[in-house]
Coordinates of C-alpha atoms in Angstrom, one line a residue:
M25 CA 0.0 0.0 0.0
K26 CA 1.1 3.6 -0.6
L27 CA 0.1 6.7 1.4
Y28 CA 0.3 9.9 -0.6
S29 CA 0.1 13.1 1.4
D30 CA 1.4 16.7 1.4
K31 CA 3.5 18.1 4.3
G32 CA 1.5 19.2 7.3
N33 CA -1.8 17.7 6.3
F34 CA -3.5 17.0 9.6
Q35 CA -6.0 14.5 8.1
T36 CA -3.1 12.2 7.3
L37 CA -2.9 11.7 11.1
K38 CA -6.0 9.5 10.9
I39 CA -4.4 7.0 8.5
S40 CA -1.0 7.1 10.2
I41 CA -2.4 6.4 13.7
A42 CA -4.7 3.7 12.3
A43 CA -1.7 2.0 10.6
R44 CA 0.3 1.9 13.8
L45 CA -2.6 0.7 16.0
T46 CA -3.5 -2.1 13.6
G47 CA 0.1 -3.2 12.9
T48 CA -0.1 -2.4 9.2
A49 CA 2.4 0.4 9.2
S50 CA 5.1 -1.8 7.8
E51 CA 2.9 -2.5 4.7
I52 CA 2.5 1.2 3.8
L53 CA 5.0 3.2 1.9
A54 CA 4.6 6.9 2.8
I55 CA 5.2 9.3 -0.2
E56 CA 5.2 13.0 0.2
V57 CA 3.8 15.0 -2.7
G58 CA 3.1 18.6 -3.5
H59 CA 0.1 20.4 -1.9
N60 CA -1.7 20.6 -5.3
D61 CA -0.6 17.3 -6.8
I62 CA -3.3 15.1 -8.2
V63 CA -2.7 11.4 -7.2
A64 CA -5.9 9.6 -8.0
P65 CA -6.2 9.8 -11.9
F66 CA -10.0 10.1 -11.8
L67 CA -9.9 13.3 -9.7
S68 CA -9.8 16.7 -11.5
K69 CA -8.4 18.5 -8.4
S70 CA -6.0 17.7 -5.6
K71 CA -7.5 15.7 -2.7
L72 CA -5.0 14.5 -0.1
P73 CA -4.2 12.3 1.7
V74 CA -4.8 9.3 -0.6
L75 CA -4.2 5.6 0.3
E76 CA -3.5 3.4 -2.7
V77 CA -4.6 -0.1 -1.4
A78 CA -3.8 -1.9 -4.6
E79 CA -2.6 -1.0 -8.1
G80 CA -5.0 1.6 -9.4
K81 CA -7.4 1.4 -6.4
Y82 CA -7.4 4.6 -4.3
L83 CA -9.2 5.7 -1.1
F84 CA -9.2 9.5 -0.9
S85 CA -11.4 9.8 2.2
A86 CA -9.1 9.8 5.3
N87 CA -12.0 8.3 7.4
T88 CA -12.5 5.5 4.8
A89 CA -8.8 4.8 4.6
A90 CA -8.4 4.6 8.3
K91 CA -11.5 2.4 8.7
Y92 CA -10.1 0.1 5.9
L93 CA -7.0 -0.6 8.0
F94 CA -9.1 -1.3 11.1
L95 CA -11.3 -3.7 9.0
K96 CA -8.2 -5.4 7.5
A97 CA -6.9 -6.1 11.0
G98 CA -10.4 -7.2 12.3
Q99 CA -10.5 -4.4 14.9
V100 CA -14.0 -3.0 14.0
K101 CA -16.3 -4.1 16.8
K102 CA -19.3 -1.8 16.8
E103 CA -19.5 -0.8 13.2
E104 CA -22.9 0.8 13.1
A105 CA -22.2 3.0 16.2
E106 CA -18.7 3.8 14.8
D107 CA -20.1 4.8 11.4
E108 CA -22.6 7.2 13.0
I109 CA -19.8 9.1 14.8
L110 CA -17.5 9.0 11.7
E111 CA -20.4 10.6 9.6
W112 CA -20.8 13.3 12.3
E113 CA -17.1 14.0 12.3
N114 CA -16.9 14.3 8.5
N115 CA -20.1 16.3 8.0
E116 CA -20.2 18.6 11.0
L117 CA -17.0 18.6 13.0
L118 CA -14.3 18.6 10.3
P119 CA -15.8 21.4 8.1
L120 CA -16.0 23.7 11.2
I121 CA -12.5 22.8 12.4
A122 CA -11.0 23.3 9.0
T123 CA -12.8 26.7 8.6
Y124 CA -11.6 27.7 12.1
L125 CA -8.0 26.7 11.4
I126 CA -8.0 28.4 8.0
N127 CA -9.1 31.7 9.7
I128 CA -6.7 31.5 12.6
I129 CA -3.6 29.9 11.0
G130 CA -4.0 30.6 7.3
Q131 CA -5.4 34.1 7.4
G132 CA -4.5 35.3 10.9
K133 CA -8.0 36.4 11.8
K134 CA -10.8 35.2 14.1
E135 CA -14.4 34.8 13.1
S136 CA -16.5 34.7 16.3
S137 CA -19.4 33.1 14.4
V138 CA -17.2 30.2 13.4
S139 CA -15.7 29.7 16.8
D140 CA -19.2 29.8 18.4
S141 CA -20.5 27.2 16.0
L142 CA -17.5 25.0 16.6
L143 CA -18.0 25.2 20.3
K144 CA -21.6 24.3 20.0
T145 CA -20.8 21.3 17.9
L146 CA -18.0 20.2 20.3
H147 CA -20.6 20.3 23.1
Q148 CA -22.1 17.2 21.5
L149 CA -18.7 15.5 22.0
E150 CA -18.4 16.8 25.5
S151 CA -21.8 15.3 26.4
K152 CA -20.8 11.8 25.1
L153 CA -17.6 11.8 27.1
T154 CA -19.3 12.3 30.5
K155 CA -19.7 8.6 31.1
T156 CA -16.9 6.8 29.2
K157 CA -13.2 7.2 28.7
Y158 CA -13.5 7.1 24.9
L159 CA -16.4 7.7 22.5
L160 CA -18.1 4.3 22.6
D161 CA -16.7 2.7 25.8
D162 CA -13.4 2.3 27.6
T163 CA -11.7 0.9 24.5
L164 CA -10.1 3.0 21.7
S165 CA -11.9 2.6 18.3
I166 CA -11.6 3.9 14.8
C167 CA -14.0 6.8 15.6
D168 CA -11.7 7.9 18.4
V169 CA -8.8 8.0 15.9
C170 CA -10.6 10.1 13.4
V171 CA -12.2 12.6 15.9
F172 CA -8.9 13.0 17.8
S173 CA -7.0 13.6 14.6
S174 CA -9.3 16.4 13.6
I175 CA -9.3 18.1 17.0
F176 CA -5.5 17.7 17.5
P177 CA -4.4 20.9 15.6
L178 CA -6.5 23.0 18.1
F179 CA -3.9 21.9 20.8
S180 CA -1.1 23.6 18.8
L181 CA -2.8 27.0 19.0
K182 CA -1.5 29.5 21.6
N183 CA -5.0 30.5 22.5
Q184 CA -7.0 27.4 23.3
E185 CA -10.2 29.2 24.1
V186 CA -12.4 26.5 22.5
L187 CA -10.8 23.5 24.4
S188 CA -10.6 25.4 27.7
K189 CA -14.4 25.4 27.9
L190 CA -14.6 21.6 27.3
P191 CA -12.9 19.8 30.2
N192 CA -14.1 16.3 29.2
T193 CA -13.0 16.8 25.6
K194 CA -9.6 18.1 26.8
R195 CA -9.1 15.1 29.1
Y196 CA -10.2 12.7 26.3
C197 CA -7.6 14.2 23.9
E198 CA -4.9 14.0 26.5
D199 CA -5.7 10.3 27.1
V200 CA -5.5 9.5 23.4
K201 CA -2.3 11.5 23.1
K202 CA -0.6 9.3 25.8
I203 CA -0.7 6.3 23.5
Q204 CA 2.7 5.6 21.9
A205 CA 1.3 5.0 18.4
V206 CA -0.4 8.3 18.5
Q207 CA 2.7 10.1 19.8
D208 CA 4.8 8.6 17.0
A209 CA 2.3 9.6 14.3
I210 CA 2.1 13.2 15.6
S211 CA 5.9 13.4 15.7
E212 CA 6.1 12.2 12.1
L213 CA 3.5 14.7 11.0
T214 CA 4.7 17.9 12.8
G215 CA 8.4 17.2 13.5
G216 CA 7.9 19.2 16.7
A217 CA 6.9 22.3 14.8
G218 CA 4.1 24.7 15.8
P219 CA 0.7 25.5 14.1
E220 CA 2.5 27.0 11.1
V221 CA 3.3 23.5 9.9
F222 CA -0.4 23.1 8.9
K223 CA -0.8 26.4 7.1
A224 CA 0.2 25.5 3.5
S225 CA -1.8 22.3 3.5
L226 CA -4.9 24.0 5.0
L227 CA -4.9 26.7 2.3
S228 CA -4.5 24.2 -0.6
Q229 CA -6.7 21.2 0.4
R230 CA -10.5 21.0 0.1
F231 CA -12.6 20.0 3.0
P232 CA -16.3 19.0 3.3
L233 CA -18.6 22.0 3.0
L234 CA -20.4 23.4 6.0
P235 CA -23.9 22.0 6.2
S236 CA -26.8 24.5 6.3
S237 CA -27.9 23.0 9.7
I238 CA -24.7 24.3 11.3
V239 CA -25.2 27.8 9.9
D240 CA -28.9 27.7 10.9
R241 CA -27.8 27.0 14.5
Q242 CA -25.2 29.7 14.4
T243 CA -27.4 32.4 12.9
S244 CA -30.5 31.6 15.0
G245 CA -28.6 31.3 18.3
A246 CA -30.7 28.3 19.1
A247 CA -29.4 25.9 21.8
V248 CA -27.7 22.7 20.5
A249 CA -29.3 19.4 21.6
T250 CA -26.6 17.1 23.1
P251 CA -26.9 13.4 22.7
D252 CA -27.2 11.1 25.7
A253 CA -26.8 7.4 26.1
S254 CA -30.1 6.6 24.3
G255 CA -29.2 8.7 21.2
D256 CA -29.9 12.2 19.9
Q257 CA -33.1 13.8 21.3
I258 CA -35.1 16.5 19.7
P259 CA -35.9 19.1 22.3
E260 CA -39.6 19.5 23.0
V261 CA -41.2 22.7 22.0
K262 CA -43.2 24.1 24.9
L263 CA -46.3 26.0 24.2
S264 CA -47.7 28.7 26.5
Q265 CA -51.3 28.8 27.6
A266 CA -51.7 31.8 25.4
D267 CA -50.5 29.8 22.4
L268 CA -53.0 27.1 23.1
E269 CA -55.9 29.5 23.5
S270 CA -55.0 31.3 20.3
A271 CA -54.9 28.0 18.4
R272 CA -58.3 26.9 19.9
T273 CA -59.9 30.3 19.0
S274 CA -58.5 30.2 15.4
W275 CA -59.8 26.7 14.9
G276 CA -63.3 27.7 15.9
K277 CA -63.6 30.6 13.5
K278 CA -65.8 30.5 10.5
P279 CA -64.3 31.2 7.0
D280 CA -65.7 34.7 6.9
D281 CA -64.2 35.6 10.3
V282 CA -60.6 34.8 9.5
E283 CA -58.1 37.3 8.2
Q284 CA -58.5 37.7 4.5
P285 CA -55.5 37.6 2.1
R286 CA -54.0 41.0 1.4
P287 CA -54.2 42.3 -2.2
R288 CA -50.9 41.9 -4.1
I289 CA -49.4 45.2 -5.2
H290 CA -46.5 45.2 -7.6
P291 CA -43.6 45.7 -7.3
I292 CA -43.4 43.5 -4.2
L293 CA -40.6 44.8 -1.9
P294 CA -39.4 43.5 1.5
D295 CA -41.6 44.5 4.4
P296 CA -40.0 44.7 7.8
Q297 CA -43.4 44.1 9.5
R298 CA -44.1 40.8 7.7
R299 CA -42.4 37.5 6.9
N300 CA -40.6 37.9 3.6
I301 CA -40.3 34.9 1.3
L302 CA -38.6 34.7 -2.1
V303 CA -39.9 31.6 -4.1
T304 CA -38.3 30.3 -7.3
S305 CA -37.8 27.0 -9.1
A306 CA -35.4 25.4 -11.5
L307 CA -35.4 27.5 -14.7
P308 CA -36.7 25.5 -17.7
Y309 CA -34.5 25.3 -20.8
V310 CA -35.8 26.8 -24.1
N311 CA -34.9 23.8 -26.2
N312 CA -38.4 22.3 -26.2
V313 CA -42.1 22.7 -25.3
P314 CA -42.7 22.1 -21.6
H315 CA -44.6 18.9 -20.8
L316 CA -46.5 17.8 -17.7
G317 CA -43.4 16.3 -16.1
N318 CA -41.7 19.7 -16.3
I319 CA -44.7 21.5 -14.9
I320 CA -45.4 19.2 -12.0
G321 CA -41.8 18.7 -11.0
C322 CA -40.8 22.3 -11.3
V323 CA -43.1 25.3 -11.5
L324 CA -46.3 23.8 -10.1
S325 CA -44.8 22.9 -6.7
A326 CA -43.4 26.4 -6.3
D327 CA -46.7 27.8 -7.3
A328 CA -48.6 25.7 -4.7
F329 CA -46.2 26.9 -2.0
S330 CA -46.4 30.5 -2.9
R331 CA -50.2 30.4 -2.9
F332 CA -50.2 28.8 0.6
A333 CA -47.8 31.5 1.8
R334 CA -50.0 34.3 0.4
L335 CA -53.0 32.7 2.3
R336 CA -50.9 33.0 5.4
N337 CA -50.4 36.7 4.5
Y338 CA -46.6 36.3 4.2
N339 CA -45.0 38.8 1.8
V340 CA -44.2 36.5 -1.1
L341 CA -42.4 37.1 -4.4
Y342 CA -42.5 34.2 -6.9
I343 CA -40.0 34.6 -9.7
C344 CA -39.1 32.3 -12.5
G345 CA -38.0 32.4 -16.2
T346 CA -36.5 30.6 -19.1
D347 CA -32.8 29.5 -19.0
E348 CA -31.6 30.6 -22.4
Y349 CA -27.8 29.8 -22.1
G350 CA -25.9 26.6 -22.5
T351 CA -25.3 23.9 -25.1
A352 CA -29.0 22.7 -25.0
T353 CA -30.0 26.0 -26.7
E354 CA -27.2 26.0 -29.2
T355 CA -27.7 22.4 -30.3
K356 CA -31.4 23.0 -30.7
A357 CA -30.8 26.0 -32.9
M358 CA -28.5 23.9 -35.1
E359 CA -31.2 21.2 -35.4
E360 CA -33.8 23.8 -36.6
G361 CA -31.3 25.8 -38.7
V362 CA -31.9 29.1 -36.9
T363 CA -29.9 31.3 -34.6
P364 CA -29.9 30.8 -30.8
R365 CA -31.7 34.1 -30.4
E366 CA -34.5 32.9 -32.6
I367 CA -34.8 29.6 -30.6
C368 CA -34.9 31.6 -27.4
D369 CA -37.7 34.0 -28.7
K370 CA -39.7 31.1 -30.0
Y371 CA -39.7 28.8 -27.0
N372 CA -39.9 31.6 -24.4
K373 CA -43.2 32.7 -26.0
L374 CA -44.4 29.0 -25.8
H375 CA -43.4 28.6 -22.2
V376 CA -45.2 31.9 -21.2
Q377 CA -48.4 30.8 -23.0
I378 CA -48.4 27.3 -21.5
Y379 CA -47.8 28.4 -18.0
K380 CA -50.5 31.0 -18.3
W381 CA -52.9 28.3 -19.6
F382 CA -52.1 26.2 -16.5
N383 CA -52.7 29.3 -14.3
I384 CA -49.2 29.2 -12.8
D385 CA -49.3 32.5 -10.8
F386 CA -45.8 34.0 -11.2
D387 CA -45.2 37.5 -9.9
Y388 CA -42.6 37.8 -12.6
F389 CA -41.5 35.4 -15.4
G390 CA -38.4 36.6 -17.1
R391 CA -35.4 35.5 -19.2
T392 CA -31.7 35.0 -18.6
T393 CA -30.7 36.9 -21.8
T394 CA -31.9 40.4 -20.9
D395 CA -29.4 43.2 -20.6
Q396 CA -30.3 43.7 -16.9
Q397 CA -29.7 40.0 -16.1
T398 CA -26.3 40.2 -17.9
E399 CA -25.3 43.3 -16.0
I400 CA -26.2 41.6 -12.6
A401 CA -24.5 38.4 -13.4
Q402 CA -21.3 40.1 -14.5
D403 CA -21.3 42.3 -11.4
I404 CA -21.5 39.2 -9.2
F405 CA -18.6 37.6 -11.1
W406 CA -16.3 40.6 -10.8
K407 CA -17.1 41.0 -7.1
L408 CA -16.1 37.4 -6.6
Y409 CA -13.0 37.8 -8.7
H410 CA -11.7 40.9 -7.1
N411 CA -12.2 39.5 -3.6
G412 CA -10.2 36.4 -4.4
Y413 CA -13.1 33.9 -4.6
V414 CA -12.4 32.7 -8.2
L415 CA -9.9 29.9 -9.0
K416 CA -8.2 29.3 -12.3
D417 CA -7.7 25.7 -13.2
S418 CA -7.3 23.3 -16.1
V419 CA -9.7 20.5 -17.0
D420 CA -9.5 17.6 -19.5
Q421 CA -12.2 18.0 -22.2
L422 CA -13.1 16.4 -25.5
K423 CA -12.2 18.5 -28.5
C424 CA -13.3 18.0 -32.1
T425 CA -10.3 18.8 -34.3
K426 CA -12.5 19.0 -37.4
C427 CA -14.9 21.6 -35.9
D428 CA -12.0 23.1 -33.9
K429 CA -14.3 23.2 -30.9
F430 CA -14.4 21.8 -27.3
L431 CA -17.3 19.5 -26.9
A432 CA -19.1 20.4 -23.6
D433 CA -22.2 18.7 -22.4
R434 CA -24.6 18.1 -25.3
F435 CA -22.1 18.6 -28.1
V436 CA -20.8 15.1 -27.6
E437 CA -22.6 11.7 -27.6
G438 CA -21.4 8.2 -26.9
I439 CA -21.8 5.0 -24.9
C440 CA -22.6 5.5 -21.2
P441 CA -19.7 4.1 -19.1
L442 CA -22.2 3.1 -16.4
C443 CA -25.1 1.3 -18.1
G444 CA -23.9 0.9 -21.8
F445 CA -26.7 3.0 -23.3
D446 CA -25.4 3.9 -26.8
D447 CA -26.8 7.5 -27.0
A448 CA -25.7 9.1 -23.8
R449 CA -24.9 12.8 -23.7
G450 CA -21.7 14.4 -22.4
D451 CA -23.5 15.6 -19.2
Q452 CA -26.1 12.9 -18.4
C453 CA -27.3 9.5 -19.6
D454 CA -31.1 9.5 -20.4
A455 CA -31.2 5.7 -19.8
C456 CA -29.8 5.4 -16.3
G457 CA -30.2 9.0 -15.3
K458 CA -26.7 9.2 -13.9
L459 CA -24.5 12.4 -14.3
I460 CA -21.3 11.8 -16.2
N461 CA -18.3 13.7 -17.5
A462 CA -17.9 13.9 -21.3
V463 CA -14.4 12.4 -21.1
E464 CA -15.9 9.3 -19.5
L465 CA -18.0 8.4 -22.6
K466 CA -17.0 5.3 -24.5
S467 CA -16.7 5.8 -28.3
P468 CA -17.5 9.5 -28.2
K469 CA -18.7 11.3 -31.3
C470 CA -19.0 15.0 -32.1
K471 CA -22.8 15.8 -32.4
I472 CA -22.1 18.2 -35.2
C473 CA -19.8 16.3 -37.6
K474 CA -19.9 12.8 -36.0
S475 CA -16.0 12.6 -36.0
S476 CA -14.1 11.1 -33.0
P477 CA -12.8 13.8 -30.6
V478 CA -9.5 13.9 -28.8
I479 CA -8.8 14.7 -25.1
Q480 CA -7.2 18.1 -24.6
T481 CA -6.7 20.4 -21.6
S482 CA -8.6 23.7 -21.4
N483 CA -8.5 26.5 -18.8
H484 CA -11.6 27.3 -16.7
L485 CA -12.7 29.6 -13.8
F486 CA -14.3 28.1 -10.7
V487 CA -15.9 29.7 -7.6
D488 CA -13.7 28.7 -4.6
L489 CA -16.6 27.3 -2.5
P490 CA -14.6 26.4 0.6
K491 CA -13.7 30.0 1.0
V492 CA -17.1 31.6 0.2
I493 CA -19.7 29.0 1.4
F494 CA -19.8 30.0 5.0
L495 CA -20.1 33.7 4.2
F496 CA -22.8 32.9 1.6
Y497 CA -24.9 31.0 4.1
F498 CA -24.4 33.6 6.8
S499 CA -25.4 36.4 4.4
L500 CA -28.4 34.4 3.2
K501 CA -29.7 33.9 6.7
K502 CA -29.4 37.6 7.4
A503 CA -31.2 38.6 4.2

């Protein structure tokens, strides 16, 4: 086996400790690579550490790799309970710790909202450790290895404000740290250096995104329910006597006595005295006539919700429109022998007529090709770009040398690599419904000239989500 990692990657600690505890360290060859090196050939971006368990077989989740070593050694005893904690560590704890460390170590700043959310999440751990030495019982398990490895960098910080408020968690980490295998793994990772050893890796690697539930807790200031021995419990919502009386009175009213819906007056603007709700749905493409499936699965559900919200006298704005960009529009224009603009005008008119016939009650139904939409989209891009939230990277794509054109999405067709359907598109297979990348197609053909394309590298711009996602959620909750 081969373990590929960059210098100072604290997630490597999970695999390193697991290897020593399970006696498989001698079977693993450690290889240090660059922070942005791509090891697994099927990944388009760097994701480290990576454990190559056999020729061409890679595990690029540190939790999965560590668990693989425990399974290999027959040391997984309570798999269901361990998996539950591993999922919590990966989905909630790790994203917050990574964001916290990036702020403190990588950018030299402190975000109180992040530290508050981290503390609330760690309180779940604090509660679990009140009755046992380790997370499940008094025996070290794979979930202890992974949770400790993610928490460990917090000990290297000069200001340990988070851990100082969690005595059980601090005691737990100190107990794990006393184990010789853990000490050896830490020494190999840090070489006795301080928190700066993690900086370069933190700023280059990609971590799981913060789930909205974390941000919801942080922005609402709600208390966090901590698990007990019987499992997570949802706190009971207590109703006052006034709440009960109000509900009883409302239930007994006749239809004519209840508050009537307010008249809609456009333009609909935010009202500080009412609950404001913006409703939208997936924007339909203009490459075809909408059918019942489009309507039911898209605009109708949003229409039903917006009508309910208006009956509740919420201040609701329901906006939708046709998506007139992308390869679907361009290929449809080629099929009909007209310009993309003519296709957009034709099918936008049909969409408007059909939704009107079905009485879909939009407040505004627009188009993505208007001058105002273009101005807003470009303004958003330039703000992201100038604030350092845009990445430049290269991607392998299929290129038709005859048409001298890169074949994105629907410009290429071929055999689905998953189900073998012989007419799959470069973005999705209509037979199995799975999303695919164009370069994965077998026997690909250019949709325009039917010639076989070649793989070439092209440069692209990406939004750096790990940097912007927390700010985005926080801003969205405040809006």
